[in-house]
Short mmCIF file of N, CA and C in Angstrom, two decimals:
data_model
loop_
_atom_site.label_atom_id
_atom_site.label_comp_id
_atom_site.label_asym_id
_atom_site.label_seq_id
_atom_site.Cartn_x
_atom_site.Cartn_y
_atom_site.Cartn_z
N GLN A 747 85.86 101.82 114.04
CA GLN A 747 86.87 102.84 113.78
C GLN A 747 88.26 102.24 114.00
N VAL A 748 89.21 102.67 113.18
CA VAL A 748 90.58 102.18 113.27
C VAL A 748 91.50 103.31 113.65
N GLN A 749 92.36 103.07 114.61
CA GLN A 749 93.40 104.05 114.95
C GLN A 749 94.74 103.52 114.47
N LEU A 750 95.51 104.41 113.88
CA LEU A 750 96.81 104.06 113.35
C LEU A 750 97.87 104.87 114.09
N LEU A 751 98.93 104.20 114.51
CA LEU A 751 100.00 104.87 115.24
C LEU A 751 101.32 104.60 114.56
N GLU A 752 101.90 105.67 114.02
CA GLU A 752 103.20 105.55 113.36
C GLU A 752 104.33 105.77 114.37
N SER A 753 105.45 105.17 114.07
CA SER A 753 106.66 105.37 114.86
C SER A 753 107.87 105.13 113.99
N GLY A 754 109.03 105.50 114.48
CA GLY A 754 110.27 105.21 113.78
C GLY A 754 110.90 106.38 113.06
N GLY A 755 110.21 107.51 113.04
CA GLY A 755 110.80 108.67 112.39
C GLY A 755 111.97 109.22 113.19
N GLY A 756 112.70 110.14 112.57
CA GLY A 756 113.83 110.72 113.27
C GLY A 756 114.72 111.50 112.35
N LEU A 757 115.92 111.74 112.83
CA LEU A 757 116.92 112.51 112.11
C LEU A 757 117.98 111.55 111.61
N VAL A 758 118.28 111.63 110.32
CA VAL A 758 119.25 110.71 109.75
C VAL A 758 120.06 111.43 108.68
N GLN A 759 121.30 111.02 108.54
CA GLN A 759 122.16 111.61 107.52
C GLN A 759 121.82 111.02 106.16
N ALA A 760 122.02 111.82 105.13
CA ALA A 760 121.77 111.35 103.77
C ALA A 760 122.56 110.08 103.51
N GLY A 761 121.91 109.13 102.85
CA GLY A 761 122.52 107.83 102.60
C GLY A 761 122.17 106.79 103.64
N GLY A 762 121.60 107.24 104.74
CA GLY A 762 121.25 106.33 105.82
C GLY A 762 119.90 105.68 105.62
N SER A 763 119.48 104.95 106.65
CA SER A 763 118.23 104.20 106.58
C SER A 763 117.38 104.45 107.82
N LEU A 764 116.09 104.29 107.62
CA LEU A 764 115.13 104.32 108.72
C LEU A 764 114.05 103.29 108.42
N ARG A 765 113.44 102.80 109.48
CA ARG A 765 112.30 101.90 109.31
C ARG A 765 111.12 102.46 110.09
N LEU A 766 110.08 102.76 109.37
CA LEU A 766 108.86 103.26 109.99
C LEU A 766 107.91 102.11 110.26
N SER A 767 107.16 102.25 111.34
CA SER A 767 106.16 101.25 111.68
C SER A 767 104.80 101.93 111.84
N CYS A 768 103.77 101.18 111.53
CA CYS A 768 102.40 101.66 111.70
C CYS A 768 101.62 100.53 112.34
N ALA A 769 101.12 100.80 113.53
CA ALA A 769 100.34 99.78 114.25
C ALA A 769 98.87 100.17 114.24
N ALA A 770 98.04 99.24 113.82
CA ALA A 770 96.59 99.48 113.78
C ALA A 770 95.94 98.96 115.07
N SER A 771 94.87 99.63 115.46
CA SER A 771 94.22 99.29 116.73
C SER A 771 93.33 98.05 116.62
N LYS A 772 93.06 97.62 115.38
CA LYS A 772 92.26 96.42 115.20
C LYS A 772 92.71 95.71 113.93
N SER A 773 92.20 94.55 113.74
CA SER A 773 92.62 93.75 112.59
C SER A 773 92.31 94.46 111.29
N ILE A 774 93.28 94.41 110.42
CA ILE A 774 93.12 94.95 109.08
C ILE A 774 93.18 93.79 108.11
N PHE A 775 92.16 93.65 107.30
CA PHE A 775 92.17 92.57 106.33
C PHE A 775 93.25 92.81 105.28
N SER A 776 93.86 91.75 104.86
CA SER A 776 94.93 91.86 103.86
C SER A 776 94.41 92.44 102.55
N SER A 777 93.11 92.39 102.38
CA SER A 777 92.51 92.93 101.15
C SER A 777 92.28 94.44 101.23
N ASN A 778 92.51 95.02 102.39
CA ASN A 778 92.36 96.47 102.53
C ASN A 778 93.63 97.17 102.10
N PRO A 779 93.54 98.09 101.17
CA PRO A 779 94.74 98.84 100.80
C PRO A 779 95.33 99.56 102.02
N MET A 780 96.64 99.49 102.11
CA MET A 780 97.31 100.10 103.26
C MET A 780 98.68 100.59 102.80
N GLY A 781 99.02 101.81 103.18
CA GLY A 781 100.28 102.32 102.68
C GLY A 781 100.77 103.57 103.40
N TRP A 782 101.78 104.15 102.79
CA TRP A 782 102.45 105.32 103.36
C TRP A 782 102.36 106.51 102.41
N TYR A 783 102.11 107.64 103.01
CA TYR A 783 102.08 108.91 102.30
C TYR A 783 103.00 109.87 103.04
N ARG A 784 103.34 110.97 102.38
CA ARG A 784 104.17 111.97 103.06
C ARG A 784 103.75 113.37 102.63
N GLN A 785 104.11 114.32 103.49
CA GLN A 785 103.72 115.70 103.23
C GLN A 785 104.79 116.64 103.75
N THR A 786 105.08 117.66 102.94
CA THR A 786 105.98 118.74 103.34
C THR A 786 105.19 120.04 103.35
N PRO A 787 105.67 121.04 104.09
CA PRO A 787 104.92 122.30 104.21
C PRO A 787 104.60 122.91 102.85
N GLY A 788 103.36 123.30 102.68
CA GLY A 788 102.94 123.96 101.46
C GLY A 788 102.65 123.03 100.30
N LYS A 789 102.79 121.74 100.52
CA LYS A 789 102.53 120.78 99.44
C LYS A 789 101.43 119.81 99.84
N GLN A 790 100.83 119.22 98.83
CA GLN A 790 99.81 118.21 99.10
C GLN A 790 100.45 116.92 99.57
N ARG A 791 99.67 116.19 100.32
CA ARG A 791 100.13 114.87 100.75
C ARG A 791 100.26 113.98 99.51
N GLU A 792 101.35 113.24 99.44
CA GLU A 792 101.60 112.43 98.26
C GLU A 792 101.85 110.98 98.63
N LEU A 793 101.52 110.12 97.70
CA LEU A 793 101.76 108.70 97.87
C LEU A 793 103.25 108.41 97.91
N VAL A 794 103.66 107.57 98.84
CA VAL A 794 105.02 107.04 98.85
C VAL A 794 104.98 105.62 98.29
N VAL A 795 104.29 104.75 99.00
CA VAL A 795 104.12 103.38 98.55
C VAL A 795 102.91 102.79 99.25
N GLU A 796 102.15 102.01 98.52
CA GLU A 796 100.93 101.44 99.07
C GLU A 796 100.71 100.04 98.55
N GLU A 797 100.35 99.16 99.45
CA GLU A 797 99.90 97.83 99.03
C GLU A 797 98.43 97.94 98.66
N THR A 798 98.09 97.46 97.49
CA THR A 798 96.73 97.65 96.98
C THR A 798 95.71 96.74 97.65
N GLY A 799 96.18 95.68 98.28
CA GLY A 799 95.26 94.73 98.89
C GLY A 799 94.89 93.59 97.96
N SER A 800 95.30 93.71 96.72
CA SER A 800 95.04 92.65 95.76
C SER A 800 96.34 92.09 95.21
N GLY A 801 97.38 92.24 95.99
CA GLY A 801 98.67 91.66 95.62
C GLY A 801 99.63 92.62 94.95
N GLY A 802 99.16 93.80 94.64
CA GLY A 802 100.03 94.76 93.96
C GLY A 802 100.53 95.85 94.88
N THR A 803 101.43 96.64 94.34
CA THR A 803 102.00 97.76 95.09
C THR A 803 102.10 98.97 94.18
N ASN A 804 101.71 100.12 94.70
CA ASN A 804 101.91 101.37 93.99
C ASN A 804 103.04 102.12 94.68
N THR A 805 104.04 102.49 93.91
CA THR A 805 105.22 103.13 94.47
C THR A 805 105.54 104.41 93.71
N ALA A 806 105.82 105.47 94.44
CA ALA A 806 106.22 106.72 93.80
C ALA A 806 107.55 106.53 93.09
N ASP A 807 107.69 107.12 91.92
CA ASP A 807 108.93 106.98 91.16
C ASP A 807 110.14 107.47 91.97
N SER A 808 109.93 108.47 92.79
CA SER A 808 111.04 109.08 93.52
C SER A 808 111.64 108.16 94.58
N VAL A 809 110.92 107.10 94.95
CA VAL A 809 111.45 106.21 95.99
C VAL A 809 111.67 104.79 95.50
N LYS A 810 111.37 104.52 94.25
CA LYS A 810 111.56 103.17 93.72
C LYS A 810 113.01 102.75 93.85
N GLY A 811 113.18 101.51 94.30
CA GLY A 811 114.52 100.98 94.49
C GLY A 811 115.14 101.34 95.82
N ARG A 812 114.48 102.23 96.56
CA ARG A 812 115.02 102.66 97.86
C ARG A 812 114.09 102.33 99.03
N PHE A 813 112.80 102.44 98.80
CA PHE A 813 111.81 102.21 99.87
C PHE A 813 111.06 100.92 99.61
N THR A 814 110.78 100.20 100.68
CA THR A 814 110.05 98.94 100.57
C THR A 814 108.98 98.89 101.65
N VAL A 815 107.77 98.53 101.24
CA VAL A 815 106.67 98.38 102.20
C VAL A 815 106.49 96.90 102.53
N SER A 816 106.16 96.63 103.76
CA SER A 816 105.86 95.25 104.15
C SER A 816 104.74 95.29 105.18
N ARG A 817 104.12 94.15 105.34
CA ARG A 817 102.91 94.10 106.15
C ARG A 817 102.94 92.83 106.99
N ASP A 818 102.54 92.96 108.23
CA ASP A 818 102.43 91.80 109.12
C ASP A 818 100.99 91.78 109.63
N ASN A 819 100.15 91.02 108.99
CA ASN A 819 98.74 91.01 109.35
C ASN A 819 98.51 90.44 110.74
N ALA A 820 99.38 89.54 111.17
CA ALA A 820 99.24 88.96 112.51
C ALA A 820 99.43 90.02 113.59
N LYS A 821 100.24 91.05 113.27
CA LYS A 821 100.49 92.12 114.23
C LYS A 821 99.72 93.39 113.88
N ASN A 822 98.87 93.30 112.86
CA ASN A 822 98.12 94.49 112.42
C ASN A 822 99.06 95.66 112.15
N SER A 823 100.16 95.37 111.51
CA SER A 823 101.20 96.38 111.34
C SER A 823 101.67 96.49 109.90
N LEU A 824 102.10 97.69 109.57
CA LEU A 824 102.67 98.00 108.28
C LEU A 824 104.02 98.66 108.52
N TYR A 825 104.96 98.38 107.64
CA TYR A 825 106.30 98.91 107.81
C TYR A 825 106.77 99.58 106.52
N LEU A 826 107.69 100.51 106.69
CA LEU A 826 108.32 101.15 105.55
C LEU A 826 109.81 101.17 105.79
N GLN A 827 110.53 100.39 105.02
CA GLN A 827 111.98 100.39 105.08
C GLN A 827 112.49 101.41 104.09
N MET A 828 113.21 102.40 104.59
CA MET A 828 113.72 103.48 103.74
C MET A 828 115.24 103.43 103.74
N ASN A 829 115.79 103.19 102.57
CA ASN A 829 117.24 103.13 102.41
C ASN A 829 117.71 104.25 101.50
N SER A 830 119.00 104.51 101.55
CA SER A 830 119.60 105.54 100.69
C SER A 830 118.81 106.84 100.77
N LEU A 831 118.54 107.26 101.96
CA LEU A 831 117.70 108.45 102.15
C LEU A 831 118.37 109.70 101.61
N LYS A 832 117.54 110.59 101.09
CA LYS A 832 118.00 111.85 100.53
C LYS A 832 117.34 113.01 101.28
N PRO A 833 117.95 114.18 101.25
CA PRO A 833 117.33 115.33 101.92
C PRO A 833 115.90 115.59 101.43
N GLU A 834 115.64 115.30 100.17
CA GLU A 834 114.29 115.54 99.64
C GLU A 834 113.26 114.54 100.17
N ASP A 835 113.71 113.53 100.91
CA ASP A 835 112.77 112.62 101.57
C ASP A 835 112.25 113.19 102.88
N THR A 836 112.80 114.32 103.29
CA THR A 836 112.36 114.96 104.53
C THR A 836 110.89 115.32 104.42
N ALA A 837 110.10 114.84 105.39
CA ALA A 837 108.65 115.06 105.36
C ALA A 837 108.04 114.45 106.62
N ILE A 838 106.77 114.68 106.77
CA ILE A 838 106.00 113.92 107.76
C ILE A 838 105.38 112.75 107.01
N TYR A 839 105.57 111.58 107.54
CA TYR A 839 105.10 110.36 106.90
C TYR A 839 103.86 109.86 107.64
N TYR A 840 102.84 109.56 106.82
CA TYR A 840 101.55 109.13 107.36
C TYR A 840 101.21 107.72 106.87
N CYS A 841 100.64 106.98 107.74
CA CYS A 841 100.10 105.67 107.41
C CYS A 841 98.62 105.82 107.07
N ARG A 842 98.16 105.06 106.09
CA ARG A 842 96.76 105.14 105.68
C ARG A 842 96.22 103.76 105.42
N VAL A 843 94.98 103.54 105.81
CA VAL A 843 94.29 102.29 105.47
C VAL A 843 92.91 102.64 104.91
N VAL A 844 92.52 101.88 103.92
CA VAL A 844 91.20 102.06 103.30
C VAL A 844 90.35 100.84 103.65
N THR A 845 89.23 101.09 104.28
CA THR A 845 88.33 99.99 104.64
C THR A 845 87.07 100.09 103.77
N PRO A 846 86.46 98.98 103.43
CA PRO A 846 85.35 99.00 102.48
C PRO A 846 84.09 99.68 102.99
N PHE A 847 83.87 99.68 104.28
CA PHE A 847 82.62 100.23 104.79
C PHE A 847 82.82 101.47 105.66
N SER A 848 83.95 101.58 106.30
CA SER A 848 84.17 102.69 107.23
C SER A 848 84.99 103.82 106.62
N GLY A 849 85.54 103.59 105.46
CA GLY A 849 86.26 104.67 104.81
C GLY A 849 87.76 104.64 105.05
N VAL A 850 88.36 105.82 104.99
CA VAL A 850 89.81 105.97 105.04
C VAL A 850 90.24 106.45 106.42
N TYR A 851 91.31 105.84 106.93
CA TYR A 851 91.86 106.25 108.21
C TYR A 851 93.32 106.64 108.03
N TRP A 852 93.72 107.66 108.78
CA TRP A 852 95.10 108.15 108.75
C TRP A 852 95.68 108.14 110.15
N GLY A 853 96.98 107.93 110.23
CA GLY A 853 97.68 108.09 111.48
C GLY A 853 98.01 109.55 111.69
N GLN A 854 98.68 109.83 112.80
CA GLN A 854 98.99 111.22 113.15
C GLN A 854 100.29 111.69 112.50
N GLY A 855 101.03 110.75 111.95
CA GLY A 855 102.26 111.09 111.25
C GLY A 855 103.50 110.97 112.11
N THR A 856 104.61 110.71 111.43
CA THR A 856 105.91 110.68 112.10
C THR A 856 106.90 111.44 111.22
N ARG A 857 107.71 112.27 111.86
CA ARG A 857 108.58 113.17 111.10
C ARG A 857 109.90 112.50 110.76
N VAL A 858 110.28 112.66 109.51
CA VAL A 858 111.58 112.18 109.04
C VAL A 858 112.37 113.38 108.52
N THR A 859 113.57 113.54 109.04
CA THR A 859 114.43 114.63 108.60
C THR A 859 115.75 114.03 108.14
N VAL A 860 116.11 114.31 106.89
CA VAL A 860 117.36 113.82 106.31
C VAL A 860 118.27 115.01 106.05
N PHE A 861 119.45 114.98 106.64
CA PHE A 861 120.38 116.09 106.47
C PHE A 861 121.59 115.63 105.67
N SER A 862 122.14 116.58 104.95
CA SER A 862 123.30 116.25 104.11
C SER A 862 124.61 116.63 104.79
#
């Protein structure tokens, strides 16, 4: 079983930046898809950006050019650099990893609030 712990959320003014971190409790293979999702009240959880594990990245159109995902396998960590934040980016952000045999794991989420 893998535990994921997100951090780095907070309150930021529109146009500002935040960096989210996700630390995994055990080694995550670089081939395992790992990424960030977000959710607002009354809406389904949606993809923000995810590394596919095969060298590619899936990124939501709404964050292209502003958000960047990076991964440090030595630290079992995933990061999300968020720039030019907008009020509509306000959400709870979740880290997710997909493992081939144990399934999908989610973190508990970290809240991001962007005010104008």
